[in-house]
Short mmCIF file of C-alpha atoms (C1' of nucleotides) in Angstrom, two decimals:
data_model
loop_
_atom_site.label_atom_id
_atom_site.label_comp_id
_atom_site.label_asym_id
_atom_site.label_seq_id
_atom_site.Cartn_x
_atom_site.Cartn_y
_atom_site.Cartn_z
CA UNK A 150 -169.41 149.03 68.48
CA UNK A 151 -165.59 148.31 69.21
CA UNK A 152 -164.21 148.43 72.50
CA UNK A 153 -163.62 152.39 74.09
CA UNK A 154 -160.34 153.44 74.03
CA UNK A 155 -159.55 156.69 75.93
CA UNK A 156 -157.63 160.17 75.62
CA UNK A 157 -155.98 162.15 78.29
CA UNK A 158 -157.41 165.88 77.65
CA UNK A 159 -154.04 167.98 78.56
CA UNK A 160 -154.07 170.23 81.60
CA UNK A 161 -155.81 172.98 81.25
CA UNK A 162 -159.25 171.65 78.99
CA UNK A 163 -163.04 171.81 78.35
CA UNK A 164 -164.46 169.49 76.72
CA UNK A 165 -168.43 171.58 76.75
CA UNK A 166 -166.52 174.81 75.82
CA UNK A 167 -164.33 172.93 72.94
CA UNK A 168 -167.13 171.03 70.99
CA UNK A 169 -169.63 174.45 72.08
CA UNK A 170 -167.05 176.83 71.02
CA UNK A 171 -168.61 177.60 67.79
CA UNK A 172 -171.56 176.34 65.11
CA UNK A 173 -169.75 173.22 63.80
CA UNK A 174 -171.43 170.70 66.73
CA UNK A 175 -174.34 171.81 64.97
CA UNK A 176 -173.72 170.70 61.49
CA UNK A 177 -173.28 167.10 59.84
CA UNK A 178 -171.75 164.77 60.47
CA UNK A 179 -171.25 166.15 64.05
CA UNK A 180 -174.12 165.53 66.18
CA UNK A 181 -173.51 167.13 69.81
CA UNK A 182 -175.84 165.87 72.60
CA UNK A 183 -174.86 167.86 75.73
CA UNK A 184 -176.90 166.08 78.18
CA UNK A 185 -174.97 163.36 77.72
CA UNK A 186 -172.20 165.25 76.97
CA UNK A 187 -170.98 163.68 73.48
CA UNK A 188 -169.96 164.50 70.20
CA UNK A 189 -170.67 162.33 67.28
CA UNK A 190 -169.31 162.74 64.27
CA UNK A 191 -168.12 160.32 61.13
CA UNK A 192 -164.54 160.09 59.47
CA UNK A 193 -163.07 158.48 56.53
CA UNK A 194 -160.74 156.13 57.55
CA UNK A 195 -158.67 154.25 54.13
CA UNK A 196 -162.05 155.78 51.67
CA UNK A 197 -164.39 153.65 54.95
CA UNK A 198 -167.10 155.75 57.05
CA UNK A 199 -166.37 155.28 60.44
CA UNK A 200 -168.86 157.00 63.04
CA UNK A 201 -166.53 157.88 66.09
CA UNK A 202 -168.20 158.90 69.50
CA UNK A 203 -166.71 161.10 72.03
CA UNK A 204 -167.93 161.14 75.46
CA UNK A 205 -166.20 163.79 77.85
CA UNK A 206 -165.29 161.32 81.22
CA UNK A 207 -163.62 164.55 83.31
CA UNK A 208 -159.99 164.24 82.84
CA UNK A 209 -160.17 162.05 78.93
CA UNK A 210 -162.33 161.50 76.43
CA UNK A 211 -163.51 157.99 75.73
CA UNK A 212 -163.89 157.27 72.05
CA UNK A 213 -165.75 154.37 70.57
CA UNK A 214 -165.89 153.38 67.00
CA UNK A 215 -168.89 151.68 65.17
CA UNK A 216 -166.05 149.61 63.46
CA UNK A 217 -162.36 148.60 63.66
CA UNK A 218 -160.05 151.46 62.70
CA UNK A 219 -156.78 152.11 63.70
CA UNK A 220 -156.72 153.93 67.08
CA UNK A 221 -153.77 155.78 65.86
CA UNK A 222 -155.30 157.28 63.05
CA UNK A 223 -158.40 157.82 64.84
CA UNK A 224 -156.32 159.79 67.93
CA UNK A 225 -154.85 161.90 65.18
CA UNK A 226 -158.06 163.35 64.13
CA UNK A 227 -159.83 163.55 67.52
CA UNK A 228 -156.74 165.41 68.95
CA UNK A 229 -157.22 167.65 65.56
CA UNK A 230 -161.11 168.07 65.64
CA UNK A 231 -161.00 168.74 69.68
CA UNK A 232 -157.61 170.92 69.54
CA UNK A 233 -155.99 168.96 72.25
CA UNK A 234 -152.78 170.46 71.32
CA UNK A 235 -153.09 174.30 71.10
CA UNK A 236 -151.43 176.25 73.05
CA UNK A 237 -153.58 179.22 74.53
CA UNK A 238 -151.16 180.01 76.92
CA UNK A 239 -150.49 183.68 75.49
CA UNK A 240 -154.18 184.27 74.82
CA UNK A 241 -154.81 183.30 78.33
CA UNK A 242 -152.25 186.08 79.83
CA UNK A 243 -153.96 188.58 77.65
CA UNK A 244 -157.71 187.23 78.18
CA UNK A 245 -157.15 187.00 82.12
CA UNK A 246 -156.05 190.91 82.16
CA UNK A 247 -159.28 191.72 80.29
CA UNK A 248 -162.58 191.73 82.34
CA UNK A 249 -164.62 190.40 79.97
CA UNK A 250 -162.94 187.64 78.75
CA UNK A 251 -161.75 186.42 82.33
CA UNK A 252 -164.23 183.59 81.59
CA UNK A 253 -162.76 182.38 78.79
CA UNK A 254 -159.61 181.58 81.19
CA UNK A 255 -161.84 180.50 84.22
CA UNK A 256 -163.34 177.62 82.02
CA UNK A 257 -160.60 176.55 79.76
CA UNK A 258 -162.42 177.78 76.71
CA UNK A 259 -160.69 179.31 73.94
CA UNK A 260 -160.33 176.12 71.89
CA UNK A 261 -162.28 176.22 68.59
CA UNK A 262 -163.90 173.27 67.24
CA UNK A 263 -163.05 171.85 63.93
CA UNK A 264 -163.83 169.33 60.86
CA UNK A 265 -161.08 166.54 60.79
CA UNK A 266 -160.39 168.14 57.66
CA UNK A 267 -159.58 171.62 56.31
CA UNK A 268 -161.11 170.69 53.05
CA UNK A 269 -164.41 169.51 55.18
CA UNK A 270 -163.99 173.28 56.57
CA UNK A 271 -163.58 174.91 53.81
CA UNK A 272 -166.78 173.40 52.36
CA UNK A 273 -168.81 174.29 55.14
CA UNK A 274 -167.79 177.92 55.72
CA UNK A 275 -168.53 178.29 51.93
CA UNK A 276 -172.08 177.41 52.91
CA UNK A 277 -171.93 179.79 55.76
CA UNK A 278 -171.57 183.13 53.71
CA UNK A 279 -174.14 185.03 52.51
CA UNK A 280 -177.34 182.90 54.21
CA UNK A 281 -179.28 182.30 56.94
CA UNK A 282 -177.51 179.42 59.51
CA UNK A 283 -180.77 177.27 58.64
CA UNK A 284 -179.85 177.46 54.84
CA UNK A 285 -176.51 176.51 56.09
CA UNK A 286 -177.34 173.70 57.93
CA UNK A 287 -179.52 172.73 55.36
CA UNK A 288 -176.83 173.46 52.75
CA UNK A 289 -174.29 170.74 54.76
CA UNK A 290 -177.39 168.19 55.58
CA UNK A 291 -177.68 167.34 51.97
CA UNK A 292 -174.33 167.34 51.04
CA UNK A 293 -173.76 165.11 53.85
CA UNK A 294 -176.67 162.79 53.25
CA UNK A 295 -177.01 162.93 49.46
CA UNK A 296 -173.22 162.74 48.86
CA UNK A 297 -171.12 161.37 52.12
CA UNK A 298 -170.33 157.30 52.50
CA UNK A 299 -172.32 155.35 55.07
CA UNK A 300 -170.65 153.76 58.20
CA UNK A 301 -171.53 150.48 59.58
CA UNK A 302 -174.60 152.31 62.02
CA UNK A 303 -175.69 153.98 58.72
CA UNK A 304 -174.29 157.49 59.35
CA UNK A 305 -172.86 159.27 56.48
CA UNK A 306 -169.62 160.51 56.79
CA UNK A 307 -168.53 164.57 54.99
CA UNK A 308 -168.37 163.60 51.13
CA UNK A 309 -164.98 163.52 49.79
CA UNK A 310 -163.86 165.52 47.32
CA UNK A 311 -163.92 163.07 44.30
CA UNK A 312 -167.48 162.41 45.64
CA UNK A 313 -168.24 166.15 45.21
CA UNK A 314 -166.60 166.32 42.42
CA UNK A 315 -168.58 163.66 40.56
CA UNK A 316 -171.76 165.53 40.62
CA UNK A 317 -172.83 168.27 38.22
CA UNK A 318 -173.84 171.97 38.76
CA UNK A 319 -177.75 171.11 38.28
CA UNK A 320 -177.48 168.66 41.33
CA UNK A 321 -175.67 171.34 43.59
CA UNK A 322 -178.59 173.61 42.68
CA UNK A 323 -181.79 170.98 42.75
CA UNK A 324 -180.52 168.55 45.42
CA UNK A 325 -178.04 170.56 47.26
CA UNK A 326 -179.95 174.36 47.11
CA UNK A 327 -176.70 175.48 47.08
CA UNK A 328 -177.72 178.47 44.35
CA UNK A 329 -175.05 180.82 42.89
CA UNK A 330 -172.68 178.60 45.43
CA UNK A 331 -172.70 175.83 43.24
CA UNK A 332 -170.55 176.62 40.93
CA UNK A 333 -168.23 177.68 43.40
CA UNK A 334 -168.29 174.00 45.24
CA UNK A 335 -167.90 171.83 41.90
CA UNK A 336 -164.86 173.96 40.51
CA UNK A 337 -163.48 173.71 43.84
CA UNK A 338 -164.17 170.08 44.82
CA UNK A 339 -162.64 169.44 40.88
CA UNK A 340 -159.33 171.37 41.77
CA UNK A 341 -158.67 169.26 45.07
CA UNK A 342 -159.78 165.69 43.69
CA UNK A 343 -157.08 166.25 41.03
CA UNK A 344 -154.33 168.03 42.86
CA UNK A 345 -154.31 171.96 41.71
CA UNK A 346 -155.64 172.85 45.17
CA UNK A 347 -154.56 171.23 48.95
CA UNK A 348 -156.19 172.24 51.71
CA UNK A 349 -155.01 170.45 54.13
CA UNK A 350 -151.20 171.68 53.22
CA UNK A 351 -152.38 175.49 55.08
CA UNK A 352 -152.45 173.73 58.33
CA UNK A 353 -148.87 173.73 58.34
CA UNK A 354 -148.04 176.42 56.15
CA UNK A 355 -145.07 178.48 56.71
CA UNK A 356 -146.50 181.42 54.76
CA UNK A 357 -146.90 184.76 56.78
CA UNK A 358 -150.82 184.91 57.41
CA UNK A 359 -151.61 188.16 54.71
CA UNK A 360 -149.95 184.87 52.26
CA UNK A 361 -151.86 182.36 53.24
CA UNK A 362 -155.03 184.63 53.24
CA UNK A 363 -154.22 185.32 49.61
CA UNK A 364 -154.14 181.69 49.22
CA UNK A 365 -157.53 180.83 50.60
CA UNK A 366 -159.25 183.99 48.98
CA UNK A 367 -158.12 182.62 45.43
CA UNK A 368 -160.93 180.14 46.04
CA UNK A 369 -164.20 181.40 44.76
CA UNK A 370 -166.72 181.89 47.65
CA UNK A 371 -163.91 182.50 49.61
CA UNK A 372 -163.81 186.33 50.76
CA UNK A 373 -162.56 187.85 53.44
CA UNK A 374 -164.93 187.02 56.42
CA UNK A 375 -164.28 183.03 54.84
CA UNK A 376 -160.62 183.51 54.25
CA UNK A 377 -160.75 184.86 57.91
CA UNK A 378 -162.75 182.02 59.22
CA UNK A 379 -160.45 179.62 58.07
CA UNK A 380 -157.18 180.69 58.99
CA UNK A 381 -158.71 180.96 63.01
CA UNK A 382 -159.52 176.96 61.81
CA UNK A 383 -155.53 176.17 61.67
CA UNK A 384 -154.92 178.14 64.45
CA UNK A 385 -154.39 181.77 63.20
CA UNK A 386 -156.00 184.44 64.78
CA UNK A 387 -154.70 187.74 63.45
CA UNK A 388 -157.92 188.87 61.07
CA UNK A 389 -161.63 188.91 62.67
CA UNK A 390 -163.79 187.32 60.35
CA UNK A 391 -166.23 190.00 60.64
CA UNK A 392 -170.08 188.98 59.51
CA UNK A 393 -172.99 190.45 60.14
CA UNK A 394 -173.58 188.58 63.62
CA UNK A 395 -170.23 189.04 65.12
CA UNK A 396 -170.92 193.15 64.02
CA UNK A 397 -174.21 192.98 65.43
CA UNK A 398 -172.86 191.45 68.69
CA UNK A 399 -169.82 194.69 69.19
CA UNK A 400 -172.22 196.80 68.79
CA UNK A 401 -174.91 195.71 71.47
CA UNK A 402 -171.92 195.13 73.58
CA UNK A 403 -169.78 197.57 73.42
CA UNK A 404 -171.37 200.84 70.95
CA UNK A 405 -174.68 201.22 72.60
CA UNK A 406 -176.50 198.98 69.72
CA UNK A 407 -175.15 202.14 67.44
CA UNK A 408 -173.12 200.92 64.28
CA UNK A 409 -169.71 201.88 63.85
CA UNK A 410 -166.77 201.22 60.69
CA UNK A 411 -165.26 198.04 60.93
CA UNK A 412 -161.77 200.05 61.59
CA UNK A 413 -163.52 201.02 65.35
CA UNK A 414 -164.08 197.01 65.67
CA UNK A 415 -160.26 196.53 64.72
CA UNK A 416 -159.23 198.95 67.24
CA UNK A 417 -160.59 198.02 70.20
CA UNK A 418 -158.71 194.14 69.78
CA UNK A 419 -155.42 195.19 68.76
CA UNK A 420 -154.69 195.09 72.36
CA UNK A 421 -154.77 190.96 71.46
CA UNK A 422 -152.52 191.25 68.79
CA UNK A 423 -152.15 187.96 67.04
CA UNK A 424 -154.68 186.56 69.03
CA UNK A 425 -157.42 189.34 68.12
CA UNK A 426 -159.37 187.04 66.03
CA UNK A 427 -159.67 184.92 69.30
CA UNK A 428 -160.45 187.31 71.43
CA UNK A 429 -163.50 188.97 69.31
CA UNK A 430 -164.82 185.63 68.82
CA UNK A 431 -164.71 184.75 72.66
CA UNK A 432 -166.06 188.15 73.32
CA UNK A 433 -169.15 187.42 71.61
CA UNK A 434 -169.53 183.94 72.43
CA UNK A 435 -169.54 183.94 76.62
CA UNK A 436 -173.63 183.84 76.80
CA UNK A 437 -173.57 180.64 75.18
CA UNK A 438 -172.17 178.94 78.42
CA UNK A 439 -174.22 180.91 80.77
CA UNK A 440 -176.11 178.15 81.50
CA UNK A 441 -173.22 175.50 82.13
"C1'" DG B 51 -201.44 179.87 48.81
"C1'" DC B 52 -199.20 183.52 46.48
"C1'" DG B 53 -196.35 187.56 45.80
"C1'" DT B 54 -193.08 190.78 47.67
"C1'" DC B 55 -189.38 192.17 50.42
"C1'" DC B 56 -185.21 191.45 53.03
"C1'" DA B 57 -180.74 189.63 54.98
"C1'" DG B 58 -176.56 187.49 54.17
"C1'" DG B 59 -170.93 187.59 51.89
"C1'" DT B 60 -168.64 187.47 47.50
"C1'" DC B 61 -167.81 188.44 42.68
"C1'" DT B 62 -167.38 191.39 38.78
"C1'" DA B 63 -167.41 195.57 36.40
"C1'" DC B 64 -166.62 200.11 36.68
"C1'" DC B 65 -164.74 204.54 38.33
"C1'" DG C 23 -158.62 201.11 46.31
"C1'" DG C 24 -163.49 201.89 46.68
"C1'" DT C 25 -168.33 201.18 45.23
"C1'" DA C 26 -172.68 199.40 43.06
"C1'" DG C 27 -175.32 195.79 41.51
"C1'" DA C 28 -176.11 190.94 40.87
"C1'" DC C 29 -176.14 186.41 42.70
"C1'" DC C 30 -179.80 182.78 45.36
"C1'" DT C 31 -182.26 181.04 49.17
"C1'" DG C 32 -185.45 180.79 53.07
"C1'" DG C 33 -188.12 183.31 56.14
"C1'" DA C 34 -191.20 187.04 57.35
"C1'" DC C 35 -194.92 189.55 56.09
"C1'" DG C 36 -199.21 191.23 53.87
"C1'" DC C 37 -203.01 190.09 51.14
#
DNA sequence: GCGTCCAGGTCTACC
DNA sequence: GGTAGACCTGGACGC
């Protein structure tokens, strides 16, 4: 381990409700321990795994490497992965005039947790669609394990995509149980390890969303709850990314447990405007920090 | 232990 | 543009 350098969070932050805010802390390489209060996870650094902790100290972060990196480089993607830079300020007007979300503003949450990359987000929603979050997890675990680089404390880090790439559709089906997905993950993994597809160019995007949505849903697996998913990843919130859990969850809230069209759904948030996708997702979320 | 059924989101073909 | 059926897995259930 390297000596801890440390991050100032900027006014306004939660570490628990950033690295809690959604399923991610739960899949590989990020390992969440909230007793302790630190996230794990493992980068690529210059094609090297290194396994970078993050322990929440109040007011910054301290982050320790397993091996020398540059701190520069490193800051980049914890500031990415822990959106340190987002500005909720306009979701927090709306949230704080909205009774149920009042939380979200009380406790600085809002902030969704990502992968340091889009590509390593892409991947993983893929394996979130159509299957049960064990069969995701499960999904990510052997990608991660079968197919990611080891760091220094033997931690594997997301594979890249020439890694993914290098594989063949019988090993995403034996090794990976990635079934009719497989397919999907080799053609894509084969477009961005030779160029015809960038991810991580629709974090910066100037496209108007409905564009960029088009984009993402030209990737096969990629539908709308997935295309929706992602765009909330690089910080657009206009569509819902309605599944079957987040339907289940308006209903019991807000229907009487009685299902209702998706359109009803879209109505009641288009109070949020750009920041509906936000605001369902919060919504939905706020028993998951009842006990913090 | 085995077989059957079901949930989950996307794709493709068809209307 | 809307709809039906197929895709594949793990889990629940009945026997």
């Amino acid at each position: 381990m390297t000596r801890p350098f440390y991050i100032d969070y900027p006014k306004n932050y939660s570490f628990l409700h950033t690295a809690k805010s959604h399923g991610w802390y739960d899949l590989l390489p990020f390992q969440f321990d909230e007793t302790a209060m630190q996230l794990t996870h493992v980068l690529t650094i210059d094609s090297v795994a290194v396994r970078v902790t993050l322990t929440d100290e109040k007011t910054r972060v301290k982050v320790e490497l397993d091996r020398m990196a540059h701190h520069a480089e490193i800051e980049r993607s914890v500031r990415h992965v822990l959106r340190m830079d987002d500005d909720l300020e306009q979701f927090y007007a709306l949230a704080s005039a909205e009774d149920g979300l009042s939380w979200v503003v009380a406790n600085n949450g809002g902030r969704l947790l990502r992968s340091p990359t889009v590509w390593e987000d892409l991947i993983k929603t893929i394996c979130t669609t159509n299957c049960s979050w064990s069969l995701t997890r499960s999904m990510v675990a052997n990608l991660v394990q079968k197919l990611g680089s080891v760091s220094s404390s033997s931690d594997r880090a997301f594979p890249t995509a020439a890694a993914m790439a290098a594989v063949d559709q019988a090993f995403y089906r034996d090794e990976i149980r990635a079934g009719y997905r497989g397919p999907y993950l080799l053609e894509l993994a084969r477009a961005v390890a030779d160029g015809t597809i960038n991810p991580e160019s629709w974090l910066s995007a100037e496209l108007p969303t409905p564009e960029l949505k088009k984009q993402m849903k030209a990737v096969k697996g990629v539908g709308d709850y997935a295309a929706e998913n992602l765009l909330k990843l690089v910080g657009r919130y206009d569509g819902l990314a309605l599944d079957s859990w987040l339907r289940a969850g308006y209903y019991k809230r807000h229907n009487s447990g009685t299902v209702c069209p998706d359109k009803a759904i879209e109505q009641h948030y288009e109070k949020f405007g750009e920041w509906r996708g936000l605001a369902i997702w919060c919504d939905m979320t706020e028993r998951w920090f009842e006990a913090a």
